[in-house]
């Protein structure tokens, strides 16, 4: 079955530590997205990528970094510069361009501070 | 800049009732609009996608409508069941290449 796999499901970060969240898709989608979800805030876009080796900042990119070396993979690093990282992180993918196809989501990673 | 609003933030209904969830958007030049369901602690599941040229889409007990001129979409759920309890989010795309803009969702509780 095609889909998006996020790992780990739960992640704990110590002060001053960088952590990386994994996102892999086998849907052959060009576009991939990272969102942060906080209670009562809805989904906020962190970074997105429309094609391999290219990505753009979303609304809340500060303290985060990404890479897109392969079409299937779009890892998100939460750096020590992100002072309030506790949240639910969601990865998504979508066919690019003129195709009216739905966006798909992974099951999320919940990040907490130790 | 596109903004999407969902009112109310929470809704509680008795089982069997038909209900409507509302979504409004500020920029009528949308490419498509999607409705999603989110269960607690889970990712989002796509329910329906309405293209800009369409007025409505149906899937089982769900029917979504789109009125671009008024900047509104509705999700109609017929004969609600306790299993429909979840948060429902709508999202607008202004082109095939721009990120979706999400509303904050409506948390639905269907009481048996």
Coordinates of N, CA and C in Angstrom, one line a residue:
Chain A
X1 N 0.8 -1.2 0.0 CA 0.0 0.0 0.0 C 0.9 1.2 0.0
X2 N 0.5 2.2 -0.8 CA 1.2 3.5 -0.9 C 0.9 4.3 0.3
X3 N 1.9 5.1 0.8 CA 1.5 6.0 1.9 C 2.8 6.7 2.4
X4 N 2.6 7.4 3.5 CA 3.7 8.2 4.1 C 4.0 7.6 5.5
X5 N 5.3 7.4 5.7 CA 5.7 6.8 7.0 C 6.5 7.8 7.7
X6 N 6.1 8.2 9.0 CA 6.9 9.1 9.8 C 7.4 8.3 11.0
X7 N 8.7 8.6 11.3 CA 9.3 8.0 12.5 C 10.2 8.9 13.2
X8 N 10.4 8.8 14.5 CA 9.6 7.9 15.4 C 8.2 8.4 15.7
X9 N 7.4 7.7 16.4 CA 6.1 8.1 16.7 C 6.2 9.1 17.9
X10 N 7.1 8.9 18.8 CA 7.4 9.8 19.9 C 8.9 10.1 20.0
X11 N 9.2 11.3 20.4 CA 10.6 11.7 20.4 C 10.8 12.7 21.5
X12 N 11.9 12.5 22.2 CA 12.2 13.4 23.3 C 13.5 14.1 23.1
X13 N 13.5 15.4 23.3 CA 14.7 16.2 23.1 C 15.2 16.8 24.4
X14 N 16.5 16.8 24.5 CA 17.2 17.4 25.6 C 17.5 18.9 25.2
X15 N 17.7 19.7 26.2 CA 18.1 21.1 26.0 C 19.4 21.1 25.1
X16 N 19.5 22.0 24.1 CA 20.7 22.1 23.3 C 20.9 21.0 22.3
X17 N 20.0 20.1 22.2 CA 20.1 19.0 21.2 C 19.4 19.2 19.9
X18 N 20.0 18.8 18.8 CA 19.2 18.7 17.6 C 18.6 17.4 17.4
X19 N 17.4 17.3 16.9 CA 16.8 16.0 16.6 C 16.2 16.0 15.2
X20 N 16.2 14.8 14.6 CA 15.7 14.7 13.2 C 14.5 13.8 13.2
X21 N 13.4 14.3 12.5 CA 12.2 13.5 12.3 C 12.2 13.0 10.8
X22 N 11.9 11.7 10.7 CA 12.0 11.1 9.4 C 10.6 11.1 8.7
X23 N 10.6 11.3 7.4 CA 9.4 11.2 6.6 C 9.7 10.6 5.3
X24 N 9.1 9.4 5.0 CA 9.3 8.7 3.7 C 8.0 8.4 3.0
X25 N 7.9 8.6 1.7 CA 6.7 8.4 1.0 C 7.0 7.5 -0.2
X26 N 6.0 6.6 -0.6 CA 6.1 5.8 -1.7 C 5.0 6.0 -2.7
X27 N 4.5 7.3 -2.7 CA 3.4 7.7 -3.6 C 3.8 8.3 -4.9
X28 N 5.2 8.4 -5.0 CA 5.7 9.1 -6.2 C 5.3 10.5 -6.3
X29 N 5.1 11.2 -5.2 CA 4.7 12.6 -5.2 C 5.9 13.5 -5.2
X30 N 5.8 14.5 -6.0 CA 6.9 15.5 -6.1 C 7.0 16.4 -4.9
X31 N 5.8 16.9 -4.4 CA 5.8 17.9 -3.4 C 5.6 17.2 -2.0
X32 N 6.4 17.7 -1.0 CA 6.3 17.3 0.4 C 6.3 18.4 1.3
X33 N 5.7 18.3 2.5 CA 5.4 19.4 3.4 C 5.7 18.9 4.8
X34 N 6.1 19.9 5.7 CA 6.1 19.7 7.1 C 5.3 20.7 7.8
X35 N 4.4 20.2 8.7 CA 3.5 21.1 9.5 C 3.8 20.8 11.0
X36 N 3.5 21.9 11.7 CA 3.5 21.8 13.2 C 2.0 22.0 13.6
X37 N 1.6 21.2 14.6 CA 0.2 21.3 15.1 C 0.3 21.5 16.6
X38 N -0.2 22.6 17.1 CA -0.3 22.9 18.5 C -1.8 23.0 18.9
X39 N -2.2 22.7 20.1 CA -3.6 22.7 20.5 C -4.2 24.1 20.2
X40 N -5.3 24.1 19.5 CA -6.0 25.4 19.2 C -5.3 26.3 18.1
X41 N -4.2 25.8 17.6 CA -3.5 26.6 16.6 C -3.7 26.1 15.2
X42 N -4.3 25.0 15.0 CA -4.4 24.4 13.6 C -3.0 24.0 13.1
X43 N -2.9 23.8 11.8 CA -1.7 23.4 11.2 C -0.9 24.6 10.7
X44 N 0.4 24.6 11.0 CA 1.2 25.7 10.6 C 2.4 25.1 9.7
X45 N 2.6 25.7 8.6 CA 3.6 25.2 7.6 C 5.0 25.6 8.0
X46 N 5.9 24.6 8.1 CA 7.3 24.8 8.5 C 8.1 25.0 7.2
X47 N 8.2 24.0 6.4 CA 8.9 23.9 5.2 C 8.2 23.1 4.1
X48 N 8.4 23.4 2.9 CA 7.9 22.5 1.8 C 8.9 22.4 0.7
X49 N 8.7 21.4 -0.1 CA 9.6 21.1 -1.2 C 8.8 20.6 -2.4
X50 N 9.0 21.3 -3.5 CA 8.3 20.9 -4.7 C 9.0 19.9 -5.6
X51 N 10.3 19.8 -5.4 CA 11.2 19.0 -6.2 C 12.4 18.6 -5.5
X52 N 13.1 17.6 -5.9 CA 14.3 17.2 -5.2 C 15.4 18.3 -5.3
X53 N 16.1 18.5 -4.2 CA 17.2 19.5 -4.0 C 16.7 20.9 -4.0
X54 N 15.4 21.1 -3.7 CA 14.8 22.4 -3.6 C 13.8 22.4 -2.5
X55 N 13.8 23.5 -1.7 CA 12.8 23.6 -0.7 C 12.6 25.1 -0.3
X56 N 11.4 25.4 0.3 CA 11.1 26.8 0.6 C 10.6 26.8 2.1
X57 N 10.9 28.0 2.7 CA 10.4 28.2 4.0 C 8.9 28.4 4.0
X58 N 8.3 27.9 5.1 CA 6.9 28.2 5.3 C 6.7 29.3 6.3
X59 N 5.6 29.3 7.0 CA 5.3 30.4 7.9 C 6.1 30.5 9.2
X60 N 6.7 29.3 9.6 CA 7.4 29.2 10.9 C 8.7 28.4 10.8
X61 N 9.5 28.8 9.9 CA 10.7 28.0 9.6 C 11.9 28.2 10.6
X62 N 11.8 29.3 11.4 CA 12.9 29.6 12.3 C 13.1 28.4 13.3
X63 N 14.4 28.0 13.4 CA 14.7 26.9 14.3 C 14.6 25.5 13.7
X64 N 14.2 25.4 12.5 CA 14.1 24.2 11.8 C 15.0 24.1 10.5
X65 N 15.3 22.9 10.1 CA 16.0 22.8 8.8 C 15.5 21.5 8.1
X66 N 15.7 21.5 6.8 CA 15.2 20.3 6.0 C 16.2 20.0 4.9
X67 N 16.1 18.8 4.3 CA 16.8 18.5 3.1 C 15.9 17.7 2.2
X68 N 16.2 17.7 0.9 CA 15.4 16.8 0.0 C 16.4 16.3 -1.0
X69 N 17.1 15.3 -0.6 CA 18.1 14.6 -1.5 C 17.5 13.5 -2.4
X70 N 16.4 13.0 -1.9 CA 15.7 12.0 -2.7 C 14.2 12.3 -2.8
X71 N 13.6 11.9 -3.8 CA 12.2 12.2 -4.0 C 11.3 11.6 -2.9
X72 N 11.7 10.5 -2.3 CA 10.9 9.8 -1.4 C 11.1 10.3 0.1
X73 N 12.1 11.1 0.3 CA 12.5 11.4 1.7 C 12.6 12.9 1.9
X74 N 12.0 13.4 3.1 CA 12.1 14.8 3.4 C 12.2 14.9 4.9
X75 N 13.4 14.7 5.5 CA 13.6 14.8 6.9 C 13.6 16.2 7.4
X76 N 13.1 16.4 8.6 CA 13.0 17.6 9.3 C 13.9 17.6 10.6
X77 N 14.9 18.6 10.7 CA 15.7 18.7 11.9 C 15.2 19.8 12.7
X78 N 14.9 19.5 14.0 CA 14.5 20.6 15.0 C 15.8 20.9 15.7
X79 N 16.3 22.1 15.5 CA 17.5 22.5 16.0 C 17.4 23.1 17.5
X80 N 18.5 23.3 18.1 CA 18.5 23.9 19.5 C 18.0 25.3 19.5
X81 N 18.0 25.9 18.3 CA 17.5 27.3 18.2 C 16.0 27.4 18.3
X82 N 15.3 26.3 18.2 CA 13.8 26.2 18.3 C 13.6 26.1 19.8
X83 N 13.1 27.2 20.4 CA 13.0 27.2 21.9 C 11.7 26.6 22.4
X84 N 10.8 26.4 21.6 CA 9.5 25.8 22.0 C 9.1 24.7 21.0
X85 N 9.9 23.6 21.1 CA 9.7 22.5 20.0 C 8.6 21.5 20.4
X86 N 8.0 21.6 21.6 CA 7.0 20.6 21.9 C 5.8 20.8 21.1
X87 N 5.4 19.8 20.3 CA 4.3 19.9 19.4 C 4.1 18.5 18.7
X88 N 3.1 18.5 17.9 CA 2.8 17.3 17.0 C 3.2 17.7 15.6
X89 N 4.1 16.9 15.0 CA 4.7 17.3 13.7 C 4.1 16.3 12.6
X90 N 3.6 16.9 11.6 CA 3.0 16.1 10.5 C 3.7 16.4 9.2
X91 N 3.9 15.3 8.5 CA 4.5 15.3 7.1 C 3.4 15.0 6.1
X92 N 3.4 15.6 5.0 CA 2.4 15.4 4.0 C 3.1 15.4 2.6
X93 N 2.4 14.8 1.6 CA 2.8 14.9 0.2 C 1.7 15.0 -0.7
X94 N 2.0 15.5 -1.9 CA 0.9 15.8 -2.9 C 1.5 15.7 -4.3
X95 N 0.7 15.4 -5.3 CA 1.2 15.4 -6.7 C 1.3 16.9 -7.0
X96 N 2.4 17.2 -7.8 CA 2.6 18.6 -8.1 C 1.9 19.0 -9.4
X97 N 1.7 20.3 -9.5 CA 1.2 20.8 -10.8 C -0.3 20.7 -11.0
X98 N -0.7 20.3 -12.2 CA -2.0 20.4 -12.6 C -2.9 19.2 -12.2
X99 N -2.5 18.4 -11.4 CA -3.3 17.2 -11.0 C -4.1 17.6 -9.8
X100 N -5.4 17.5 -9.9 CA -6.3 17.7 -8.7 C -6.4 16.4 -7.9
X101 N -5.3 16.2 -7.1 CA -5.3 15.0 -6.3 C -5.1 15.4 -4.8
X102 N -5.7 14.6 -3.9 CA -5.6 15.0 -2.5 C -4.2 15.0 -1.9
X103 N -4.1 15.7 -0.9 CA -2.8 15.7 -0.1 C -2.9 14.6 0.9
X104 N -1.8 13.8 1.1 CA -1.8 12.7 2.0 C -0.9 13.1 3.2
X105 N -1.2 12.5 4.3 CA -0.5 12.8 5.6 C 0.0 11.5 6.2
X106 N 1.1 11.6 6.9 CA 1.6 10.6 7.8 C 0.9 10.6 9.1
X107 N 1.3 9.7 10.0 CA 0.6 9.6 11.3 C 1.2 10.5 12.4
X108 N 2.2 11.2 12.0 CA 2.8 12.2 12.9 C 3.8 11.8 13.9
X109 N 4.6 12.7 14.3 CA 5.6 12.5 15.4 C 5.3 13.5 16.5
X110 N 5.2 13.0 17.7 CA 5.0 13.9 18.9 C 6.3 14.1 19.6
X111 N 6.8 15.4 19.6 CA 8.1 15.8 20.1 C 7.8 16.5 21.5
X112 N 8.6 16.0 22.5 CA 8.5 16.6 23.8 C 9.9 17.0 24.3
X113 N 10.0 17.9 25.2 CA 11.2 18.3 25.9 C 11.5 17.5 27.1
X114 N 12.7 17.0 27.3 CA 13.0 16.3 28.6 C 13.4 17.3 29.6
Chain B
X1 N -3.5 37.4 0.7 CA -3.1 36.1 1.3 C -4.4 35.3 1.7
X2 N -4.4 34.0 1.3 CA -5.6 33.2 1.6 C -5.7 33.0 3.1
X3 N -6.9 33.1 3.6 CA -7.2 32.8 5.0 C -8.5 31.9 5.0
X4 N -8.4 30.9 5.9 CA -9.5 29.9 5.9 C -10.0 29.9 7.4
X5 N -11.3 30.0 7.5 CA -11.9 30.0 8.8 C -13.0 28.9 9.0
X6 N -13.0 28.3 10.1 CA -14.0 27.3 10.4 C -14.8 27.6 11.7
X7 N -16.1 27.8 11.6 CA -16.9 28.1 12.7 C -18.1 27.1 12.7
X8 N -18.4 26.5 13.9 CA -17.9 26.7 15.2 C -16.6 25.9 15.4
X9 N -15.9 26.1 16.5 CA -14.7 25.4 16.8 C -15.0 24.0 17.3
X10 N -16.2 23.9 17.9 CA -16.6 22.6 18.5 C -18.1 22.5 18.3
X11 N -18.6 21.2 18.1 CA -20.0 21.0 17.9 C -20.4 19.6 18.5
X12 N -21.5 19.5 19.2 CA -21.9 18.3 19.8 C -23.4 18.0 19.3
X13 N -23.6 16.8 18.8 CA -25.0 16.5 18.3 C -25.4 15.1 18.7
X14 N -26.7 14.8 18.8 CA -27.1 13.5 19.1 C -27.0 12.6 17.9
X15 N -26.8 11.3 18.1 CA -26.6 10.3 17.0 C -27.9 10.4 16.1
X16 N -27.6 10.2 14.8 CA -28.7 10.2 13.9 C -29.0 11.5 13.2
X17 N -28.5 12.6 13.8 CA -28.8 13.9 13.3 C -28.0 14.2 12.0
X18 N -28.6 14.9 11.1 CA -27.9 15.4 10.0 C -27.2 16.8 10.4
X19 N -26.0 17.0 9.9 CA -25.3 18.2 10.3 C -24.5 18.8 9.2
X20 N -24.2 20.1 9.4 CA -23.4 20.8 8.4 C -22.2 21.5 9.1
X21 N -21.0 21.3 8.6 CA -19.8 22.0 9.0 C -19.5 23.1 8.0
X22 N -19.1 24.2 8.5 CA -18.8 25.4 7.7 C -17.3 25.7 7.5
X23 N -17.0 26.2 6.3 CA -15.6 26.6 6.0 C -15.7 27.9 5.1
X24 N -15.0 28.9 5.5 CA -15.0 30.1 4.6 C -13.6 30.5 4.3
X25 N -13.4 31.1 3.1 CA -12.1 31.4 2.6 C -12.2 32.8 2.0
X26 N -11.0 33.6 2.1 CA -11.1 35.0 1.7 C -10.8 35.2 0.2
X27 N -10.0 34.3 -0.4 CA -9.6 34.5 -1.8 C -10.4 33.5 -2.7
X28 N -11.3 34.0 -3.5 CA -12.2 33.1 -4.3 C -11.5 32.4 -5.4
X29 N -10.2 32.9 -5.7 CA -9.5 32.3 -6.9 C -8.8 31.0 -6.4
X30 N -9.6 30.0 -5.9 CA -9.0 28.8 -5.4 C -8.9 27.8 -6.6
X31 N -7.9 26.9 -6.4 CA -7.7 25.8 -7.3 C -8.5 24.6 -6.9
X32 N -8.5 24.2 -5.7 CA -9.4 23.2 -5.1 C -9.6 23.4 -3.6
X33 N -10.5 22.7 -3.0 CA -10.7 22.8 -1.6 C -10.8 21.3 -1.1
X34 N -10.2 21.0 0.0 CA -10.2 19.7 0.5 C -10.8 19.7 1.9
X35 N -11.5 18.6 2.3 CA -11.9 18.3 3.6 C -11.2 17.1 4.1
X36 N -10.7 17.3 5.4 CA -10.0 16.2 6.1 C -10.6 15.9 7.4
X37 N -10.3 14.6 7.8 CA -10.7 14.2 9.2 C -9.5 13.9 10.0
X38 N -9.5 14.3 11.2 CA -8.3 13.9 12.1 C -8.9 13.3 13.4
X39 N -8.4 12.1 13.7 CA -8.7 11.5 14.9 C -7.6 11.9 15.9
X40 N -7.9 11.8 17.2 CA -6.9 12.3 18.2 C -5.6 11.5 18.1
X41 N -4.5 12.3 18.1 CA -3.2 11.7 18.0 C -2.8 11.1 16.7
X42 N -3.6 11.4 15.7 CA -3.4 10.8 14.4 C -3.1 11.9 13.3
X43 N -2.7 11.4 12.1 CA -2.6 12.3 11.0 C -4.0 12.6 10.4
X44 N -3.9 13.4 9.3 CA -5.2 13.8 8.6 C -5.5 12.8 7.5
X45 N -6.8 12.5 7.4 CA -7.3 11.6 6.3 C -8.1 12.4 5.3
X46 N -7.8 12.4 4.1 CA -8.6 13.2 3.1 C -10.0 12.5 2.9
X47 N -11.0 13.4 3.0 CA -12.4 12.9 2.8 C -12.9 13.2 1.4
X48 N -12.8 14.5 1.1 CA -13.3 14.9 -0.2 C -12.5 16.1 -0.8
X49 N -12.3 16.1 -2.1 CA -11.6 17.2 -2.8 C -12.6 17.7 -3.8
X50 N -12.8 19.1 -3.8 CA -13.7 19.7 -4.8 C -12.8 20.6 -5.6
X51 N -12.8 20.3 -6.9 CA -12.1 21.2 -7.9 C -12.8 22.5 -8.0
X52 N -12.1 23.5 -8.5 CA -12.7 24.9 -8.6 C -13.9 24.9 -9.6
X53 N -13.9 23.9 -10.5 CA -14.9 23.9 -11.5 C -16.2 23.1 -11.1
X54 N -16.1 22.5 -9.9 CA -17.2 21.7 -9.4 C -18.0 22.5 -8.3
X55 N -19.2 22.0 -8.1 CA -20.1 22.6 -7.1 C -20.2 21.7 -5.9
X56 N -20.0 20.4 -6.1 CA -20.1 19.5 -4.9 C -19.5 18.2 -5.2
X57 N -19.2 17.4 -4.1 CA -18.6 16.1 -4.2 C -19.3 15.3 -3.2
X58 N -19.5 14.0 -3.4 CA -20.2 13.1 -2.5 C -19.4 11.8 -2.3
X59 N -19.4 11.4 -1.0 CA -18.8 10.1 -0.7 C -19.6 9.5 0.4
X60 N -20.4 8.5 0.1 CA -21.2 7.8 1.2 C -22.1 8.8 1.8
X61 N -22.0 9.0 3.1 CA -22.9 9.9 3.9 C -22.4 11.4 3.9
X62 N -21.3 11.6 3.2 CA -20.7 12.9 3.2 C -20.9 13.6 1.9
X63 N -21.2 14.9 2.0 CA -21.4 15.7 0.8 C -20.8 17.1 1.0
X64 N -19.8 17.5 0.2 CA -19.2 18.8 0.3 C -19.6 19.7 -0.9
X65 N -19.9 20.9 -0.5 CA -20.2 21.9 -1.6 C -19.2 23.0 -1.6
X66 N -19.2 23.7 -2.7 CA -18.3 24.8 -2.9 C -19.0 25.9 -3.6
X67 N -18.9 27.1 -3.0 CA -19.5 28.3 -3.6 C -18.3 29.4 -3.6
X68 N -17.7 29.5 -4.7 CA -16.5 30.4 -4.8 C -16.9 31.8 -4.7
X69 N -18.1 32.2 -5.2 CA -18.5 33.6 -5.2 C -18.7 34.1 -3.8
X70 N -19.2 33.2 -2.9 CA -19.4 33.7 -1.5 C -18.3 33.3 -0.6
X71 N -17.3 32.6 -1.1 CA -16.1 32.1 -0.3 C -16.5 31.1 0.7
X72 N -17.4 30.2 0.4 CA -17.8 29.2 1.4 C -17.8 27.8 0.9
X73 N -17.5 26.9 1.8 CA -17.7 25.4 1.5 C -18.4 24.9 2.7
X74 N -19.2 23.8 2.5 CA -19.9 23.1 3.6 C -19.7 21.7 3.5
X75 N -19.6 21.0 4.6 CA -19.5 19.5 4.6 C -20.8 19.0 5.3
X76 N -21.6 18.3 4.6 CA -22.8 17.8 5.1 C -22.6 16.3 5.5
X77 N -23.0 16.0 6.7 CA -22.9 14.6 7.2 C -24.3 14.1 7.5
X78 N -24.7 13.1 6.8 CA -26.0 12.6 7.0 C -26.0 11.5 8.0
X79 N -27.1 11.4 8.8 CA -27.3 10.3 9.8 C -26.1 10.1 10.6
X80 N -25.7 11.1 11.4 CA -24.4 11.0 12.1 C -24.3 9.8 13.1
X81 N -23.1 9.3 13.2 CA -22.9 8.2 14.1 C -21.7 8.5 15.1
X82 N -21.7 7.8 16.2 CA -20.6 8.1 17.2 C -19.2 8.0 16.5
X83 N -19.1 7.1 15.6 CA -17.8 6.9 14.9 C -17.4 8.1 14.0
X84 N -18.3 9.1 13.8 CA -18.0 10.3 13.1 C -17.3 11.3 14.0
X85 N -17.2 11.1 15.2 CA -16.6 12.0 16.2 C -15.1 12.1 15.8
X86 N -14.7 13.3 15.6 CA -13.3 13.6 15.1 C -13.3 15.1 14.9
X87 N -12.1 15.6 14.5 CA -11.9 17.0 14.1 C -11.9 17.0 12.6
X88 N -12.7 18.0 12.0 CA -12.8 18.1 10.6 C -12.1 19.4 10.2
X89 N -11.2 19.3 9.2 CA -10.5 20.5 8.8 C -10.7 20.7 7.3
X90 N -10.8 21.9 6.9 CA -10.9 22.2 5.5 C -9.6 23.0 5.1
X91 N -9.2 22.9 3.8 CA -8.0 23.5 3.3 C -8.2 23.9 1.9
X92 N -7.7 25.1 1.6 CA -7.8 25.7 0.2 C -6.4 25.7 -0.5
X93 N -6.4 25.4 -1.7 CA -5.2 25.5 -2.6 C -5.5 26.6 -3.6
X94 N -4.6 27.5 -3.7 CA -4.7 28.6 -4.7 C -4.1 28.2 -6.1
X95 N -3.3 27.2 -6.1 CA -2.8 26.6 -7.4 C -2.4 25.2 -7.1
X96 N -2.0 24.5 -8.2 CA -1.5 23.1 -8.0 C -0.2 23.1 -7.4
X97 N 0.5 24.2 -7.3 CA 1.9 24.2 -6.7 C 2.1 24.9 -5.4
X98 N 1.0 25.5 -4.9 CA 1.2 26.3 -3.6 C 0.6 25.4 -2.5
X99 N 1.2 25.6 -1.3 CA 0.8 24.8 -0.1 C -0.7 25.1 0.2
X100 N -1.3 24.1 0.8 CA -2.7 24.2 1.3 C -2.7 25.2 2.4
X101 N -3.8 26.0 2.5 CA -4.0 26.8 3.7 C -5.2 26.2 4.5
X102 N -4.9 25.9 5.7 CA -5.8 25.2 6.6 C -6.6 26.1 7.5
X103 N -7.9 25.7 7.7 CA -8.6 26.2 8.8 C -8.2 25.5 10.1
X104 N -8.7 26.0 11.3 CA -8.3 25.4 12.5 C -9.1 24.2 12.9
X105 N -10.2 23.9 12.1 CA -10.9 22.7 12.3 C -12.2 22.9 13.2
X106 N -13.1 22.0 13.1 CA -14.3 21.9 13.9 C -14.2 20.5 14.6
X107 N -14.2 20.5 15.9 CA -14.2 19.3 16.7 C -15.7 18.8 16.9
X108 N -16.0 17.7 16.3 CA -17.4 17.1 16.3 C -17.5 16.0 17.3
X109 N -18.5 16.0 18.1 CA -18.8 14.9 19.0 C -20.2 14.5 18.7
X110 N -20.4 13.2 18.4 CA -21.7 12.6 18.1 C -22.0 11.7 19.3
X111 N -23.1 12.1 20.0 CA -23.4 11.4 21.3 C -24.5 10.3 21.0
X112 N -24.1 9.1 21.5 CA -25.0 8.0 21.4 C -26.3 8.1 22.3

